[in-house]
Structure formats: structure tokens, C-alpha cells
PDB file of C-alpha atoms in Angstrom:
ATOM      1  CA  UNK A   1     -44.598 -22.290 -68.856  1.00 39.00           C
ATOM      2  CA  UNK A   2     -45.413 -24.277 -65.712  1.00 43.00           C
ATOM      3  CA  UNK A   3     -44.208 -27.641 -65.408  1.00 46.00           C
ATOM      4  CA  UNK A   4     -46.575 -30.147 -63.982  1.00 51.00           C
ATOM      5  CA  UNK A   5     -45.378 -33.062 -61.507  1.00 56.00           C
ATOM      6  CA  UNK A   6     -47.279 -35.961 -61.113  1.00 75.00           C
ATOM      7  CA  UNK A   7     -49.593 -37.578 -63.410  1.00 93.00           C
ATOM      8  CA  UNK A   8     -51.420 -36.223 -66.030  1.00 95.00           C
ATOM      9  CA  UNK A   9     -54.584 -37.656 -65.323  1.00 97.00           C
ATOM     10  CA  UNK A  10     -55.403 -38.711 -61.439  1.00 97.00           C
ATOM     11  CA  UNK A  11     -58.588 -40.326 -60.618  1.00 97.00           C
ATOM     12  CA  UNK A  12     -59.336 -41.628 -56.924  1.00 97.00           C
ATOM     13  CA  UNK A  13     -62.067 -43.583 -55.725  1.00 97.00           C
ATOM     14  CA  UNK A  14     -64.350 -42.148 -58.565  1.00 97.00           C
ATOM     15  CA  UNK A  15     -68.110 -43.300 -58.208  1.00 97.00           C
ATOM     16  CA  UNK A  16     -70.712 -42.618 -60.796  1.00 97.00           C
ATOM     17  CA  UNK A  17     -74.230 -43.193 -60.024  1.00 96.00           C
ATOM     18  CA  UNK A  18     -77.222 -42.676 -62.574  1.00 93.00           C
ATOM     19  CA  UNK A  19     -80.904 -42.596 -61.418  1.00 90.00           C
ATOM     20  CA  UNK A  20     -83.271 -44.284 -63.611  1.00 87.00           C
ATOM     21  CA  UNK A  21     -86.552 -43.482 -62.212  1.00 88.00           C
ATOM     22  CA  UNK A  22     -86.488 -45.221 -58.858  1.00 89.00           C
ATOM     23  CA  UNK A  23     -83.696 -47.473 -59.636  1.00 92.00           C
ATOM     24  CA  UNK A  24     -80.226 -46.166 -59.030  1.00 92.00           C
ATOM     25  CA  UNK A  25     -77.376 -47.466 -61.516  1.00 92.00           C
ATOM     26  CA  UNK A  26     -73.681 -47.571 -60.180  1.00 95.00           C
ATOM     27  CA  UNK A  27     -71.735 -47.148 -63.313  1.00 95.00           C
ATOM     28  CA  UNK A  28     -68.513 -46.856 -61.631  1.00 97.00           C
ATOM     29  CA  UNK A  29     -67.855 -48.344 -57.991  1.00 96.00           C
ATOM     30  CA  UNK A  30     -64.597 -46.935 -56.775  1.00 96.00           C
ATOM     31  CA  UNK A  31     -61.803 -46.539 -59.553  1.00 97.00           C
ATOM     32  CA  UNK A  32     -58.614 -44.949 -59.129  1.00 97.00           C
ATOM     33  CA  UNK A  33     -56.342 -44.625 -62.008  1.00 96.00           C
ATOM     34  CA  UNK A  34     -53.216 -42.401 -62.594  1.00 97.00           C
ATOM     35  CA  UNK A  35     -51.796 -41.857 -66.172  1.00 97.00           C
ATOM     36  CA  UNK A  36     -48.652 -40.397 -66.812  1.00 95.00           C
ATOM     37  CA  UNK A  37     -47.936 -37.762 -69.665  1.00 93.00           C
ATOM     38  CA  UNK A  38     -46.710 -39.642 -72.814  1.00 92.00           C
ATOM     39  CA  UNK A  39     -48.417 -42.860 -71.830  1.00 95.00           C
ATOM     40  CA  UNK A  40     -50.595 -44.939 -74.281  1.00 96.00           C
ATOM     41  CA  UNK A  41     -53.232 -46.779 -72.780  1.00 97.00           C
ATOM     42  CA  UNK A  42     -56.032 -48.849 -73.902  1.00 96.00           C
ATOM     43  CA  UNK A  43     -59.105 -49.254 -71.978  1.00 96.00           C
ATOM     44  CA  UNK A  44     -61.280 -52.521 -72.607  1.00 95.00           C
ATOM     45  CA  UNK A  45     -64.533 -53.954 -71.307  1.00 92.00           C
ATOM     46  CA  UNK A  46     -67.785 -55.608 -72.315  1.00 91.00           C
ATOM     47  CA  UNK A  47     -71.224 -53.428 -73.014  1.00 88.00           C
ATOM     48  CA  UNK A  48     -72.200 -52.152 -69.793  1.00 89.00           C
ATOM     49  CA  UNK A  49     -68.915 -52.362 -67.748  1.00 93.00           C
ATOM     50  CA  UNK A  50     -68.416 -48.758 -66.988  1.00 93.00           C
ATOM     51  CA  UNK A  51     -65.780 -47.939 -69.792  1.00 92.00           C
ATOM     52  CA  UNK A  52     -67.834 -45.432 -71.509  1.00 90.00           C
ATOM     53  CA  UNK A  53     -68.578 -43.662 -68.557  1.00 94.00           C
ATOM     54  CA  UNK A  54     -64.881 -43.643 -67.333  1.00 95.00           C
ATOM     55  CA  UNK A  55     -64.201 -42.184 -70.805  1.00 93.00           C
ATOM     56  CA  UNK A  56     -66.808 -39.246 -70.620  1.00 93.00           C
ATOM     57  CA  UNK A  57     -65.368 -38.533 -66.773  1.00 95.00           C
ATOM     58  CA  UNK A  58     -61.993 -38.351 -68.504  1.00 96.00           C
ATOM     59  CA  UNK A  59     -62.988 -36.464 -71.246  1.00 95.00           C
ATOM     60  CA  UNK A  60     -64.483 -33.816 -69.195  1.00 94.00           C
ATOM     61  CA  UNK A  61     -67.965 -34.379 -70.744  1.00 92.00           C
ATOM     62  CA  UNK A  62     -69.583 -35.701 -67.055  1.00 92.00           C
ATOM     63  CA  UNK A  63     -68.521 -35.272 -63.518  1.00 94.00           C
ATOM     64  CA  UNK A  64     -68.055 -38.125 -60.746  1.00 96.00           C
ATOM     65  CA  UNK A  65     -70.552 -38.438 -58.360  1.00 96.00           C
ATOM     66  CA  UNK A  66     -67.815 -39.079 -55.524  1.00 96.00           C
ATOM     67  CA  UNK A  67     -64.233 -39.318 -55.660  1.00 97.00           C
ATOM     68  CA  UNK A  68     -61.850 -36.722 -57.604  1.00 97.00           C
ATOM     69  CA  UNK A  69     -60.369 -36.326 -60.982  1.00 97.00           C
ATOM     70  CA  UNK A  70     -57.252 -34.396 -61.396  1.00 96.00           C
ATOM     71  CA  UNK A  71     -56.098 -33.267 -64.556  1.00 96.00           C
ATOM     72  CA  UNK A  72     -52.959 -31.573 -65.366  1.00 93.00           C
ATOM     73  CA  UNK A  73     -52.995 -31.280 -61.773  1.00 92.00           C
ATOM     74  CA  UNK A  74     -56.328 -29.374 -61.494  1.00 93.00           C
ATOM     75  CA  UNK A  75     -59.066 -30.698 -59.633  1.00 95.00           C
ATOM     76  CA  UNK A  76     -61.839 -30.746 -62.600  1.00 95.00           C
ATOM     77  CA  UNK A  77     -64.213 -33.009 -60.288  1.00 92.00           C
ATOM     78  CA  UNK A  78     -66.608 -30.198 -59.463  1.00 88.00           C
ATOM     79  CA  UNK A  79     -66.491 -27.741 -62.158  1.00 91.00           C
ATOM     80  CA  UNK A  80     -69.619 -26.423 -63.986  1.00 91.00           C
ATOM     81  CA  UNK A  81     -70.581 -27.295 -67.592  1.00 90.00           C
ATOM     82  CA  UNK A  82     -68.863 -24.051 -68.787  1.00 91.00           C
ATOM     83  CA  UNK A  83     -65.928 -24.710 -67.191  1.00 92.00           C
ATOM     84  CA  UNK A  84     -65.538 -28.525 -68.523  1.00 91.00           C
ATOM     85  CA  UNK A  85     -65.862 -27.191 -71.861  1.00 89.00           C
ATOM     86  CA  UNK A  86     -63.102 -24.768 -71.328  1.00 89.00           C
ATOM     87  CA  UNK A  87     -60.846 -27.488 -70.087  1.00 90.00           C
ATOM     88  CA  UNK A  88     -61.892 -29.740 -72.989  1.00 90.00           C
ATOM     89  CA  UNK A  89     -60.693 -27.131 -75.616  1.00 86.00           C
ATOM     90  CA  UNK A  90     -57.751 -26.244 -73.554  1.00 87.00           C
ATOM     91  CA  UNK A  91     -56.239 -29.800 -72.787  1.00 92.00           C
ATOM     92  CA  UNK A  92     -58.032 -32.303 -74.845  1.00 94.00           C
ATOM     93  CA  UNK A  93     -58.592 -33.558 -78.467  1.00 93.00           C
ATOM     94  CA  UNK A  94     -61.068 -36.375 -79.171  1.00 93.00           C
ATOM     95  CA  UNK A  95     -60.981 -38.999 -81.973  1.00 91.00           C
ATOM     96  CA  UNK A  96     -64.313 -41.199 -82.745  1.00 86.00           C
ATOM     97  CA  UNK A  97     -65.184 -44.029 -84.643  1.00 83.00           C
ATOM     98  CA  UNK A  98     -67.023 -42.267 -87.312  1.00 86.00           C
ATOM     99  CA  UNK A  99     -64.466 -39.544 -88.000  1.00 87.00           C
ATOM    100  CA  UNK A 100     -67.348 -36.981 -87.659  1.00 90.00           C
ATOM    101  CA  UNK A 101     -65.844 -34.983 -90.700  1.00 93.00           C
ATOM    102  CA  UNK A 102     -67.931 -32.074 -92.383  1.00 94.00           C
ATOM    103  CA  UNK A 103     -68.928 -33.867 -95.845  1.00 94.00           C
ATOM    104  CA  UNK A 104     -68.533 -30.664 -97.832  1.00 94.00           C
ATOM    105  CA  UNK A 105     -65.557 -28.895 -96.506  1.00 95.00           C
ATOM    106  CA  UNK A 106     -62.012 -30.134 -97.348  1.00 97.00           C
ATOM    107  CA  UNK A 107     -59.409 -31.723 -95.077  1.00 96.00           C
ATOM    108  CA  UNK A 108     -57.820 -28.461 -94.249  1.00 97.00           C
ATOM    109  CA  UNK A 109     -61.160 -26.765 -93.474  1.00 96.00           C
ATOM    110  CA  UNK A 110     -62.086 -29.554 -91.506  1.00 96.00           C
ATOM    111  CA  UNK A 111     -58.949 -29.512 -89.106  1.00 96.00           C
ATOM    112  CA  UNK A 112     -59.193 -25.679 -89.350  1.00 95.00           C
ATOM    113  CA  UNK A 113     -62.725 -26.107 -87.282  1.00 92.00           C
ATOM    114  CA  UNK A 114     -61.554 -26.084 -83.788  1.00 90.00           C
ATOM    115  CA  UNK A 115     -59.428 -23.075 -84.510  1.00 91.00           C
ATOM    116  CA  UNK A 116     -62.444 -21.158 -85.988  1.00 89.00           C
ATOM    117  CA  UNK A 117     -64.387 -21.674 -82.667  1.00 84.00           C
ATOM    118  CA  UNK A 118     -61.134 -20.577 -80.968  1.00 84.00           C
ATOM    119  CA  UNK A 119     -60.939 -17.060 -82.766  1.00 87.00           C
ATOM    120  CA  UNK A 120     -57.694 -17.645 -84.152  1.00 91.00           C
ATOM    121  CA  UNK A 121     -56.744 -15.702 -87.071  1.00 95.00           C
ATOM    122  CA  UNK A 122     -57.627 -17.251 -90.561  1.00 93.00           C
ATOM    123  CA  UNK A 123     -53.875 -17.423 -91.574  1.00 94.00           C
ATOM    124  CA  UNK A 124     -52.557 -18.559 -88.550  1.00 95.00           C
ATOM    125  CA  UNK A 125     -55.236 -21.467 -88.502  1.00 94.00           C
ATOM    126  CA  UNK A 126     -54.527 -22.317 -92.272  1.00 95.00           C
ATOM    127  CA  UNK A 127     -50.753 -22.862 -91.421  1.00 96.00           C
ATOM    128  CA  UNK A 128     -51.708 -24.962 -88.060  1.00 95.00           C
ATOM    129  CA  UNK A 129     -54.057 -27.019 -89.827  1.00 96.00           C
ATOM    130  CA  UNK A 130     -51.322 -27.469 -92.642  1.00 96.00           C
ATOM    131  CA  UNK A 131     -48.793 -28.466 -90.084  1.00 96.00           C
ATOM    132  CA  UNK A 132     -51.068 -30.992 -88.452  1.00 95.00           C
ATOM    133  CA  UNK A 133     -52.274 -32.600 -91.507  1.00 95.00           C
ATOM    134  CA  UNK A 134     -48.300 -32.699 -92.514  1.00 94.00           C
ATOM    135  CA  UNK A 135     -47.805 -34.293 -88.938  1.00 92.00           C
ATOM    136  CA  UNK A 136     -50.476 -37.338 -89.710  1.00 92.00           C
ATOM    137  CA  UNK A 137     -48.652 -38.208 -92.969  1.00 92.00           C
ATOM    138  CA  UNK A 138     -51.393 -36.414 -95.417  1.00 92.00           C
ATOM    139  CA  UNK A 139     -50.225 -33.112 -96.303  1.00 92.00           C
ATOM    140  CA  UNK A 140     -50.651 -34.271 -99.900  1.00 94.00           C
ATOM    141  CA  UNK A 141     -54.569 -34.306 -99.435  1.00 95.00           C
ATOM    142  CA  UNK A 142     -55.126 -30.959 -98.009  1.00 94.00           C
ATOM    143  CA  UNK A 143     -57.779 -29.999-100.493  1.00 96.00           C
ATOM    144  CA  UNK A 144     -59.567 -33.291-100.719  1.00 97.00           C
ATOM    145  CA  UNK A 145     -63.205 -33.771 -99.611  1.00 96.00           C
ATOM    146  CA  UNK A 146     -63.893 -36.671 -97.257  1.00 95.00           C
ATOM    147  CA  UNK A 147     -65.524 -38.413 -99.880  1.00 95.00           C
ATOM    148  CA  UNK A 148     -62.483 -38.442-101.974  1.00 96.00           C
ATOM    149  CA  UNK A 149     -60.594 -39.987 -99.012  1.00 95.00           C
ATOM    150  CA  UNK A 150     -60.299 -43.749 -98.103  1.00 93.00           C
ATOM    151  CA  UNK A 151     -61.238 -44.742 -94.468  1.00 91.00           C
ATOM    152  CA  UNK A 152     -57.627 -44.761 -93.066  1.00 91.00           C
ATOM    153  CA  UNK A 153     -57.286 -41.138 -94.498  1.00 94.00           C
ATOM    154  CA  UNK A 154     -60.268 -39.585 -92.939  1.00 94.00           C
ATOM    155  CA  UNK A 155     -59.219 -41.060 -89.584  1.00 92.00           C
ATOM    156  CA  UNK A 156     -55.783 -39.355 -90.178  1.00 93.00           C
ATOM    157  CA  UNK A 157     -57.748 -35.867 -90.912  1.00 95.00           C
ATOM    158  CA  UNK A 158     -59.806 -36.563 -87.649  1.00 93.00           C
ATOM    159  CA  UNK A 159     -56.873 -36.939 -85.661  1.00 94.00           C
ATOM    160  CA  UNK A 160     -55.304 -34.078 -87.464  1.00 94.00           C
ATOM    161  CA  UNK A 161     -58.233 -32.068 -85.987  1.00 94.00           C
ATOM    162  CA  UNK A 162     -57.909 -33.602 -82.563  1.00 93.00           C
ATOM    163  CA  UNK A 163     -54.215 -32.124 -82.728  1.00 93.00           C
ATOM    164  CA  UNK A 164     -54.700 -28.792 -84.066  1.00 94.00           C
ATOM    165  CA  UNK A 165     -55.098 -27.345 -80.575  1.00 91.00           C
ATOM    166  CA  UNK A 166     -52.216 -28.893 -79.141  1.00 92.00           C
ATOM    167  CA  UNK A 167     -53.633 -30.890 -76.538  1.00 93.00           C
ATOM    168  CA  UNK A 168     -51.914 -32.724 -73.874  1.00 94.00           C
ATOM    169  CA  UNK A 169     -54.428 -35.562 -74.153  1.00 96.00           C
ATOM    170  CA  UNK A 170     -56.123 -37.513 -76.940  1.00 95.00           C
ATOM    171  CA  UNK A 171     -59.092 -39.460 -76.385  1.00 95.00           C
ATOM    172  CA  UNK A 172     -59.816 -42.159 -79.107  1.00 93.00           C
ATOM    173  CA  UNK A 173     -63.099 -44.016 -79.067  1.00 91.00           C
ATOM    174  CA  UNK A 174     -62.731 -47.249 -81.081  1.00 89.00           C
ATOM    175  CA  UNK A 175     -60.846 -45.439 -83.586  1.00 89.00           C
ATOM    176  CA  UNK A 176     -59.888 -48.248 -85.453  1.00 89.00           C
ATOM    177  CA  UNK A 177     -63.547 -49.706 -85.770  1.00 87.00           C
ATOM    178  CA  UNK A 178     -64.313 -48.406 -89.592  1.00 86.00           C
ATOM    179  CA  UNK A 179     -61.082 -49.505 -90.701  1.00 88.00           C
ATOM    180  CA  UNK A 180     -59.391 -52.554 -92.384  1.00 88.00           C
ATOM    181  CA  UNK A 181     -56.430 -54.472 -91.046  1.00 88.00           C
ATOM    182  CA  UNK A 182     -54.060 -52.582 -92.889  1.00 89.00           C
ATOM    183  CA  UNK A 183     -55.329 -48.901 -91.939  1.00 89.00           C
ATOM    184  CA  UNK A 184     -55.906 -50.227 -88.444  1.00 89.00           C
ATOM    185  CA  UNK A 185     -52.467 -51.054 -88.227  1.00 90.00           C
ATOM    186  CA  UNK A 186     -51.100 -48.235 -89.365  1.00 89.00           C
ATOM    187  CA  UNK A 187     -53.376 -46.037 -87.383  1.00 89.00           C
ATOM    188  CA  UNK A 188     -51.893 -47.804 -83.905  1.00 91.00           C
ATOM    189  CA  UNK A 189     -48.410 -47.092 -85.332  1.00 91.00           C
ATOM    190  CA  UNK A 190     -49.758 -43.225 -85.477  1.00 91.00           C
ATOM    191  CA  UNK A 191     -50.769 -43.051 -82.199  1.00 92.00           C
ATOM    192  CA  UNK A 192     -48.009 -44.953 -80.757  1.00 91.00           C
ATOM    193  CA  UNK A 193     -45.941 -42.389 -82.347  1.00 92.00           C
ATOM    194  CA  UNK A 194     -47.877 -39.411 -81.088  1.00 92.00           C
ATOM    195  CA  UNK A 195     -47.373 -40.973 -77.546  1.00 92.00           C
ATOM    196  CA  UNK A 196     -43.678 -41.131 -78.169  1.00 91.00           C
ATOM    197  CA  UNK A 197     -43.492 -37.192 -78.876  1.00 92.00           C
ATOM    198  CA  UNK A 198     -45.109 -36.672 -75.292  1.00 92.00           C
ATOM    199  CA  UNK A 199     -48.855 -36.926 -76.136  1.00 94.00           C
ATOM    200  CA  UNK A 200     -50.746 -39.174 -73.803  1.00 96.00           C
ATOM    201  CA  UNK A 201     -53.157 -41.522 -75.839  1.00 96.00           C
ATOM    202  CA  UNK A 202     -56.117 -43.146 -74.073  1.00 96.00           C
ATOM    203  CA  UNK A 203     -58.016 -45.653 -76.707  1.00 94.00           C
ATOM    204  CA  UNK A 204     -60.994 -47.306 -76.173  1.00 93.00           C
ATOM    205  CA  UNK A 205     -61.587 -50.159 -77.824  1.00 91.00           C
ATOM    206  CA  UNK A 206     -62.991 -53.866 -77.708  1.00 88.00           C
ATOM    207  CA  UNK A 207     -60.302 -55.508 -80.035  1.00 88.00           C
ATOM    208  CA  UNK A 208     -57.880 -57.481 -78.057  1.00 90.00           C
ATOM    209  CA  UNK A 209     -55.198 -56.980 -80.828  1.00 89.00           C
ATOM    210  CA  UNK A 210     -55.530 -53.444 -81.036  1.00 90.00           C
ATOM    211  CA  UNK A 211     -55.362 -53.015 -77.053  1.00 92.00           C
ATOM    212  CA  UNK A 212     -52.346 -54.882 -77.481  1.00 91.00           C
ATOM    213  CA  UNK A 213     -50.314 -52.242 -79.521  1.00 91.00           C
ATOM    214  CA  UNK A 214     -50.527 -49.754 -76.399  1.00 94.00           C
ATOM    215  CA  UNK A 215     -47.973 -49.847 -73.632  1.00 94.00           C
ATOM    216  CA  UNK A 216     -50.743 -50.516 -71.150  1.00 96.00           C
ATOM    217  CA  UNK A 217     -53.907 -52.252 -71.265  1.00 96.00           C
ATOM    218  CA  UNK A 218     -56.836 -51.238 -68.562  1.00 97.00           C
ATOM    219  CA  UNK A 219     -59.828 -53.749 -68.209  1.00 96.00           C
ATOM    220  CA  UNK A 220     -63.105 -52.411 -66.608  1.00 96.00           C
ATOM    221  CA  UNK A 221     -65.962 -54.739 -65.434  1.00 95.00           C
ATOM    222  CA  UNK A 222     -68.996 -54.093 -63.774  1.00 95.00           C
ATOM    223  CA  UNK A 223     -67.936 -50.575 -62.952  1.00 96.00           C
ATOM    224  CA  UNK A 224     -64.280 -51.421 -61.386  1.00 97.00           C
ATOM    225  CA  UNK A 225     -60.821 -52.022 -62.852  1.00 97.00           C
ATOM    226  CA  UNK A 226     -60.756 -55.781 -62.992  1.00 96.00           C
ATOM    227  CA  UNK A 227     -56.827 -55.719 -64.740  1.00 96.00           C
ATOM    228  CA  UNK A 228     -54.020 -53.046 -65.443  1.00 96.00           C
ATOM    229  CA  UNK A 229     -51.220 -54.570 -67.207  1.00 94.00           C
ATOM    230  CA  UNK A 230     -48.606 -53.487 -69.460  1.00 92.00           C
ATOM    231  CA  UNK A 231     -49.675 -53.786 -73.247  1.00 86.00           C
ATOM    232  CA  UNK A 232     -48.662 -57.015 -75.146  1.00 64.00           C
ATOM    233  CA  UNK A 233     -46.545 -55.345 -77.784  1.00 56.00           C
ATOM    234  CA  UNK A 234     -43.797 -52.605 -76.899  1.00 48.00           C
ATOM    235  CA  UNK A 235     -44.020 -49.857 -79.401  1.00 43.00           C
ATOM    236  CA  UNK A 236     -40.515 -48.789 -79.656  1.00 44.00           C
ATOM    237  CA  UNK A 237     -39.748 -51.390 -82.476  1.00 40.00           C
ATOM    238  CA  UNK A 238     -43.872 -51.362 -83.290  1.00 40.00           C
ATOM    239  CA  UNK A 239     -43.944 -47.801 -83.924  1.00 39.00           C
ATOM    240  CA  UNK A 240     -40.412 -47.656 -85.990  1.00 37.00           C
ATOM    241  CA  UNK A 241     -41.693 -50.644 -88.212  1.00 37.00           C
ATOM    242  CA  UNK A 242     -45.069 -48.726 -88.983  1.00 37.00           C
ATOM    243  CA  UNK A 243     -43.469 -45.126 -89.500  1.00 37.00           C
ATOM    244  CA  UNK A 244     -42.665 -45.667 -93.121  1.00 33.00           C
ATOM    245  CA  UNK A 245     -46.231 -46.464 -93.450  1.00 35.00           C
ATOM    246  CA  UNK A 246     -47.802 -43.220 -92.234  1.00 36.00           C
ATOM    247  CA  UNK A 247     -47.615 -41.170 -95.245  1.00 37.00           C
ATOM    248  CA  UNK A 248     -48.999 -44.046 -96.913  1.00 37.00           C
ATOM    249  CA  UNK A 249     -53.156 -44.248 -97.164  1.00 37.00           C
TER     250      UNK A 249
END
């Protein structure tokens, strides 16, 4: 296996312009960011700031108008839709605010889905899905349906699904938005633990207390990086303190 040198994410002078009729809207106006492997980064910004556009580019759902984006050493700036989809499947995992679980399938089956699409043998995908659920502390609810799980448990299933393809980068879009404060705190502890294991976490949030749990906070405003600072709380002690609760609901 080739060892990558340099940042996992390298975004250099990226702009993104959308045309709406005769009007051009500059969503990003020259953004440069490097993110190392294993970093835990929170991205904040008001509505219309460009943070969602930035997330879409980092997640290979969209391409920059100008500038370059290198992911794990590969320039993905000019890839076509099929190549971007292949990169997403190979390198990234996604977690969303609304969980996006299939209601009529079990936790295990929900986590298996990416492996079904990847053509993995049924026995192997069951084993990998079960291991992912164990990793997020919910192995005892393999056969529960989403309606039988709390919000925090459903989000754990969603994280397990994001991890089952062994991604190098997990993008989490408002993952605590539908959780109560206790479940939100546990979720952030879990994400910090995953980052400590070497998985890069990029989290989008509008909640300052959630962002403060990350090791680094990037603030986007008017299509520019307004601020790039260390997080407000170090997640060595924080993750360790949260770890016993990770198996709880």
C-alpha cells in the first residue's frame, strides 16, 4: 500500500460561481485549506456563507470553477461525474442530520447497503457491517429497526454505515442537529475517537459548543475563510471522558 505524504485535503485558491439567469453568484471566492489525515475539523458559517458549497466540493459532489482540490494526493478538480462518484465510494463516508436510514430494514441491513452496491459477498458484508456497528457501540441492536432506536442510536447506525467501506475521510453535515444534549455530547466523543484512530473528520455545524469539541474550527463568511483557529476544547481528555458512554444509548 502506498503511503501518502502531505495533507489528505489540499484546496488551493478554489472559487465556485453559479449562474442564475443573467446573474453570477460567487459562492466561494478563493479558498485555500489543508487538512491532515486524522484531523477533526469543524466548519461554521451563516446561511449563504459558502460552507455548504465547500462541503459539496470536499465531498466530490461538485467541482470548483477555478483552483485545485487534491484528495489523498489525487487532483479531483476536473474529474467527471462518474469519476467523482468512484472517488466518493473509495475514499469518503457521509453522515447527515436526518440519519437517512431505511425504515423497513434492520440496523445491520442499513449498514450493509454500501457494500451491497459495491458487490461485496453477502457473508463478508454482514461481518463488516457487524464490526462497524460494534465499533460505534451499538452491536447489541443489530436486528432493531430505526423505529426501535433512539435518535442517538440511529445516528450511530448512520456513522457505522459511513465507516463500513473504511473511508479515509468522513463528512458530517449537522450530525447533532436532531439529537438532545446528552446524545450530542456522546456523538462528538465518538467522532473524536474516530479521528484519534486516524480517520479525518470534517463536521459542518452552526452550533458553537459543538464546533468547540473539534480540534480545529474554520469559519466561512461571504465565500472566504474568515477564521481558522484551534478548537476550544482539547479532545484527548474529552474523548477519554466520553468513551465509557459510547456504548450507551
